Amino acid sequence: QKARVNFARALYRDADIYFLDDPLSAVDIKVSNHLFEQCIKTYLKDKICILVTHQVQYLKDATKIIVLNDGEAVEQGTYSDLLLSSVSFTKLLEDIHQHGNDNAKSNDENNRLNLSEDDSDEKVLCTSLF
């Protein structure tokens, strides 16, 4: 609940640029989807929104994605551009999907993916302007 209050406070500031550091991680998938659709995509649609997230289901809506490897930006582009041009991005998504399927079979908590548990060295930073 504390995360939701902090997220709401950030939205009410009416800033031009928002840096959201994994604000959807502390809520369940239904609330996460609602916050993403109503707050980030709708309320902040005319603002610059930099979203750092481990939840890859939101990458398709990003205008720009930056892939990090050991803290360095190794690739960037739109979701579709990265799917077409980046074998490592496609493999990363496949690995995450497989990791998520394995988790769903053994543990149905929250249906969320956590990249920090992924074995891959590459991470996705959804540094995005929505």
PDB file of C-alpha atoms in Angstrom:
ATOM      1  CA  GLN A   1       0.000   0.000   0.000  1.00  0.00           C
ATOM      2  CA  LYS A   2       2.918   2.319   0.681  1.00  0.00           C
ATOM      3  CA  ALA A   3       4.075   1.899  -2.925  1.00  0.00           C
ATOM      4  CA  ARG A   4       0.637   2.900  -4.209  1.00  0.00           C
ATOM      5  CA  VAL A   5       0.598   6.026  -2.036  1.00  0.00           C
ATOM      6  CA  ASN A   6       4.059   7.039  -3.256  1.00  0.00           C
ATOM      7  CA  PHE A   7       2.993   6.418  -6.862  1.00  0.00           C
ATOM      8  CA  ALA A   8      -0.123   8.582  -6.361  1.00  0.00           C
ATOM      9  CA  ARG A   9       1.964  11.366  -4.808  1.00  0.00           C
ATOM     10  CA  ALA A  10       4.281  11.338  -7.800  1.00  0.00           C
ATOM     11  CA  LEU A  11       1.346  11.617 -10.206  1.00  0.00           C
ATOM     12  CA  TYR A  12      -0.183  14.576  -8.367  1.00  0.00           C
ATOM     13  CA  ARG A  13       3.012  16.608  -8.667  1.00  0.00           C
ATOM     14  CA  ASP A  14       2.211  17.405 -12.304  1.00  0.00           C
ATOM     15  CA  ALA A  15       5.821  17.251 -13.429  1.00  0.00           C
ATOM     16  CA  ASP A  16       7.026  17.280 -17.027  1.00  0.00           C
ATOM     17  CA  ILE A  17       9.262  14.238 -16.521  1.00  0.00           C
ATOM     18  CA  TYR A  18       8.483  11.172 -14.413  1.00  0.00           C
ATOM     19  CA  PHE A  19      11.088   8.593 -13.406  1.00  0.00           C
ATOM     20  CA  LEU A  20       9.239   5.509 -12.197  1.00  0.00           C
ATOM     21  CA  ASP A  21      11.516   2.914 -10.637  1.00  0.00           C
ATOM     22  CA  ASP A  22       9.553  -0.350 -10.745  1.00  0.00           C
ATOM     23  CA  PRO A  23       6.331   1.107  -9.286  1.00  0.00           C
ATOM     24  CA  LEU A  24       4.276  -1.918 -10.334  1.00  0.00           C
ATOM     25  CA  SER A  25       6.337  -4.557  -8.532  1.00  0.00           C
ATOM     26  CA  ALA A  26       4.614  -4.267  -5.149  1.00  0.00           C
ATOM     27  CA  VAL A  27       1.078  -4.851  -6.439  1.00  0.00           C
ATOM     28  CA  ASP A  28      -0.779  -7.835  -7.869  1.00  0.00           C
ATOM     29  CA  ILE A  29      -1.168  -8.296 -11.630  1.00  0.00           C
ATOM     30  CA  LYS A  30      -4.716  -6.868 -11.770  1.00  0.00           C
ATOM     31  CA  VAL A  31      -3.724  -3.683  -9.940  1.00  0.00           C
ATOM     32  CA  SER A  32      -0.503  -3.511 -11.956  1.00  0.00           C
ATOM     33  CA  ASN A  33      -2.425  -3.616 -15.240  1.00  0.00           C
ATOM     34  CA  HIS A  34      -4.891  -0.997 -14.004  1.00  0.00           C
ATOM     35  CA  LEU A  35      -2.121   1.354 -12.843  1.00  0.00           C
ATOM     36  CA  PHE A  36      -0.245   0.927 -16.103  1.00  0.00           C
ATOM     37  CA  GLU A  37      -3.292   1.524 -18.318  1.00  0.00           C
ATOM     38  CA  GLN A  38      -4.956   4.314 -16.333  1.00  0.00           C
ATOM     39  CA  CYS A  39      -2.000   6.120 -14.788  1.00  0.00           C
ATOM     40  CA  ILE A  40       1.005   5.609 -17.019  1.00  0.00           C
ATOM     41  CA  LYS A  41      -0.592   5.270 -20.457  1.00  0.00           C
ATOM     42  CA  THR A  42      -3.556   7.593 -19.910  1.00  0.00           C
ATOM     43  CA  TYR A  43      -2.790  10.141 -17.182  1.00  0.00           C
ATOM     44  CA  LEU A  44       0.866  10.534 -18.170  1.00  0.00           C
ATOM     45  CA  LYS A  45       0.324  10.269 -21.929  1.00  0.00           C
ATOM     46  CA  ASP A  46       1.552  13.824 -22.588  1.00  0.00           C
ATOM     47  CA  LYS A  47       4.496  13.577 -20.194  1.00  0.00           C
ATOM     48  CA  ILE A  48       7.949  12.071 -20.482  1.00  0.00           C
ATOM     49  CA  CYS A  49       7.801   8.856 -18.502  1.00  0.00           C
ATOM     50  CA  ILE A  50      10.904   6.788 -17.853  1.00  0.00           C
ATOM     51  CA  LEU A  51       9.770   3.431 -16.514  1.00  0.00           C
ATOM     52  CA  VAL A  52      12.231   0.951 -15.076  1.00  0.00           C
ATOM     53  CA  THR A  53      10.473  -2.379 -14.739  1.00  0.00           C
ATOM     54  CA  HIS A  54      10.992  -6.106 -14.554  1.00  0.00           C
ATOM     55  CA  GLN A  55       7.539  -6.722 -16.001  1.00  0.00           C
ATOM     56  CA  VAL A  56       8.125  -7.380 -19.676  1.00  0.00           C
ATOM     57  CA  GLN A  57       4.437  -7.438 -20.609  1.00  0.00           C
ATOM     58  CA  TYR A  58       4.609  -3.627 -20.812  1.00  0.00           C
ATOM     59  CA  LEU A  59       7.513  -3.454 -23.269  1.00  0.00           C
ATOM     60  CA  LYS A  60       5.264  -3.469 -26.344  1.00  0.00           C
ATOM     61  CA  ASP A  61       3.851  -0.098 -25.279  1.00  0.00           C
ATOM     62  CA  ALA A  62       7.250   1.565 -24.872  1.00  0.00           C
ATOM     63  CA  THR A  63       8.500   4.024 -27.456  1.00  0.00           C
ATOM     64  CA  LYS A  64      12.078   3.077 -26.613  1.00  0.00           C
ATOM     65  CA  ILE A  65      13.632   0.123 -24.814  1.00  0.00           C
ATOM     66  CA  ILE A  66      17.181  -0.016 -23.528  1.00  0.00           C
ATOM     67  CA  VAL A  67      18.735  -3.422 -22.860  1.00  0.00           C
ATOM     68  CA  LEU A  68      21.398  -3.415 -20.150  1.00  0.00           C
ATOM     69  CA  ASN A  69      24.239  -5.877 -19.699  1.00  0.00           C
ATOM     70  CA  ASP A  70      26.242  -5.473 -16.490  1.00  0.00           C
ATOM     71  CA  GLY A  71      24.930  -1.923 -16.146  1.00  0.00           C
ATOM     72  CA  GLU A  72      25.844  -0.894 -19.698  1.00  0.00           C
ATOM     73  CA  ALA A  73      23.350  -0.124 -22.443  1.00  0.00           C
ATOM     74  CA  VAL A  74      24.041  -2.745 -25.116  1.00  0.00           C
ATOM     75  CA  GLU A  75      20.967  -2.323 -27.324  1.00  0.00           C
ATOM     76  CA  GLN A  76      18.134   0.098 -27.783  1.00  0.00           C
ATOM     77  CA  GLY A  77      15.122   0.521 -29.983  1.00  0.00           C
ATOM     78  CA  THR A  78      11.425  -0.131 -30.179  1.00  0.00           C
ATOM     79  CA  TYR A  79       9.992  -3.489 -29.222  1.00  0.00           C
ATOM     80  CA  SER A  80       9.411  -4.509 -32.842  1.00  0.00           C
ATOM     81  CA  ASP A  81      12.839  -3.239 -33.981  1.00  0.00           C
ATOM     82  CA  LEU A  82      14.586  -5.219 -31.253  1.00  0.00           C
ATOM     83  CA  LEU A  83      12.585  -8.345 -32.083  1.00  0.00           C
ATOM     84  CA  LEU A  84      13.642  -8.062 -35.729  1.00  0.00           C
ATOM     85  CA  SER A  85      17.267  -7.048 -35.270  1.00  0.00           C
ATOM     86  CA  SER A  86      18.400  -8.456 -31.948  1.00  0.00           C
ATOM     87  CA  VAL A  87      18.900 -12.160 -31.452  1.00  0.00           C
ATOM     88  CA  SER A  88      19.909 -11.561 -27.831  1.00  0.00           C
ATOM     89  CA  PHE A  89      16.724  -9.548 -27.086  1.00  0.00           C
ATOM     90  CA  THR A  90      14.552 -12.256 -28.623  1.00  0.00           C
ATOM     91  CA  LYS A  91      16.422 -14.927 -26.657  1.00  0.00           C
ATOM     92  CA  LEU A  92      16.093 -12.880 -23.481  1.00  0.00           C
ATOM     93  CA  LEU A  93      12.314 -12.675 -23.930  1.00  0.00           C
ATOM     94  CA  GLU A  94      12.140 -16.411 -24.639  1.00  0.00           C
ATOM     95  CA  ASP A  95      14.195 -17.149 -21.521  1.00  0.00           C
ATOM     96  CA  ILE A  96      11.982 -14.878 -19.429  1.00  0.00           C
ATOM     97  CA  HIS A  97       8.858 -16.490 -20.855  1.00  0.00           C
ATOM     98  CA  GLN A  98      10.240 -19.953 -20.097  1.00  0.00           C
ATOM     99  CA  HIS A  99      11.284 -18.839 -16.613  1.00  0.00           C
ATOM    100  CA  GLY A 100       7.759 -17.468 -16.083  1.00  0.00           C
ATOM    101  CA  ASN A 101       6.199 -20.734 -17.255  1.00  0.00           C
ATOM    102  CA  ASP A 102       8.418 -22.693 -14.885  1.00  0.00           C
ATOM    103  CA  ASN A 103       7.391 -20.398 -12.028  1.00  0.00           C
ATOM    104  CA  ALA A 104       3.711 -20.706 -12.914  1.00  0.00           C
ATOM    105  CA  LYS A 105       3.923 -24.475 -12.743  1.00  0.00           C
ATOM    106  CA  SER A 106       5.652 -24.506  -9.370  1.00  0.00           C
ATOM    107  CA  ASN A 107       4.308 -21.298  -7.855  1.00  0.00           C
ATOM    108  CA  ASP A 108       1.279 -19.293  -9.019  1.00  0.00           C
ATOM    109  CA  GLU A 109       2.065 -16.180  -6.935  1.00  0.00           C
ATOM    110  CA  ASN A 110       1.220 -12.881  -8.651  1.00  0.00           C
ATOM    111  CA  ASN A 111       1.972 -14.155 -12.194  1.00  0.00           C
ATOM    112  CA  ARG A 112       4.818 -11.641 -12.418  1.00  0.00           C
ATOM    113  CA  LEU A 113       8.314 -12.046 -13.780  1.00  0.00           C
ATOM    114  CA  ASN A 114      11.377 -10.947 -11.893  1.00  0.00           C
ATOM    115  CA  LEU A 115      14.426 -10.524 -14.078  1.00  0.00           C
ATOM    116  CA  SER A 116      16.765 -10.408 -11.134  1.00  0.00           C
ATOM    117  CA  GLU A 117      16.140 -14.142 -10.754  1.00  0.00           C
ATOM    118  CA  ASP A 118      16.865 -14.786 -14.425  1.00  0.00           C
ATOM    119  CA  ASP A 119      20.140 -16.543 -15.253  1.00  0.00           C
ATOM    120  CA  SER A 120      20.863 -14.214 -18.175  1.00  0.00           C
ATOM    121  CA  ASP A 121      23.432 -11.437 -17.828  1.00  0.00           C
ATOM    122  CA  GLU A 122      21.259  -9.110 -19.895  1.00  0.00           C
ATOM    123  CA  LYS A 123      18.427  -7.150 -18.357  1.00  0.00           C
ATOM    124  CA  VAL A 124      15.731  -5.049 -19.951  1.00  0.00           C
ATOM    125  CA  LEU A 125      15.338  -1.478 -18.856  1.00  0.00           C
ATOM    126  CA  CYS A 126      12.070  -0.227 -20.181  1.00  0.00           C
ATOM    127  CA  THR A 127      13.292   3.328 -20.342  1.00  0.00           C
ATOM    128  CA  SER A 128      10.320   4.538 -22.185  1.00  0.00           C
ATOM    129  CA  LEU A 129       8.429   7.547 -23.278  1.00  0.00           C
ATOM    130  CA  PHE A 130       4.782   6.560 -23.224  1.00  0.00           C
TER     131      PHE A 130
END
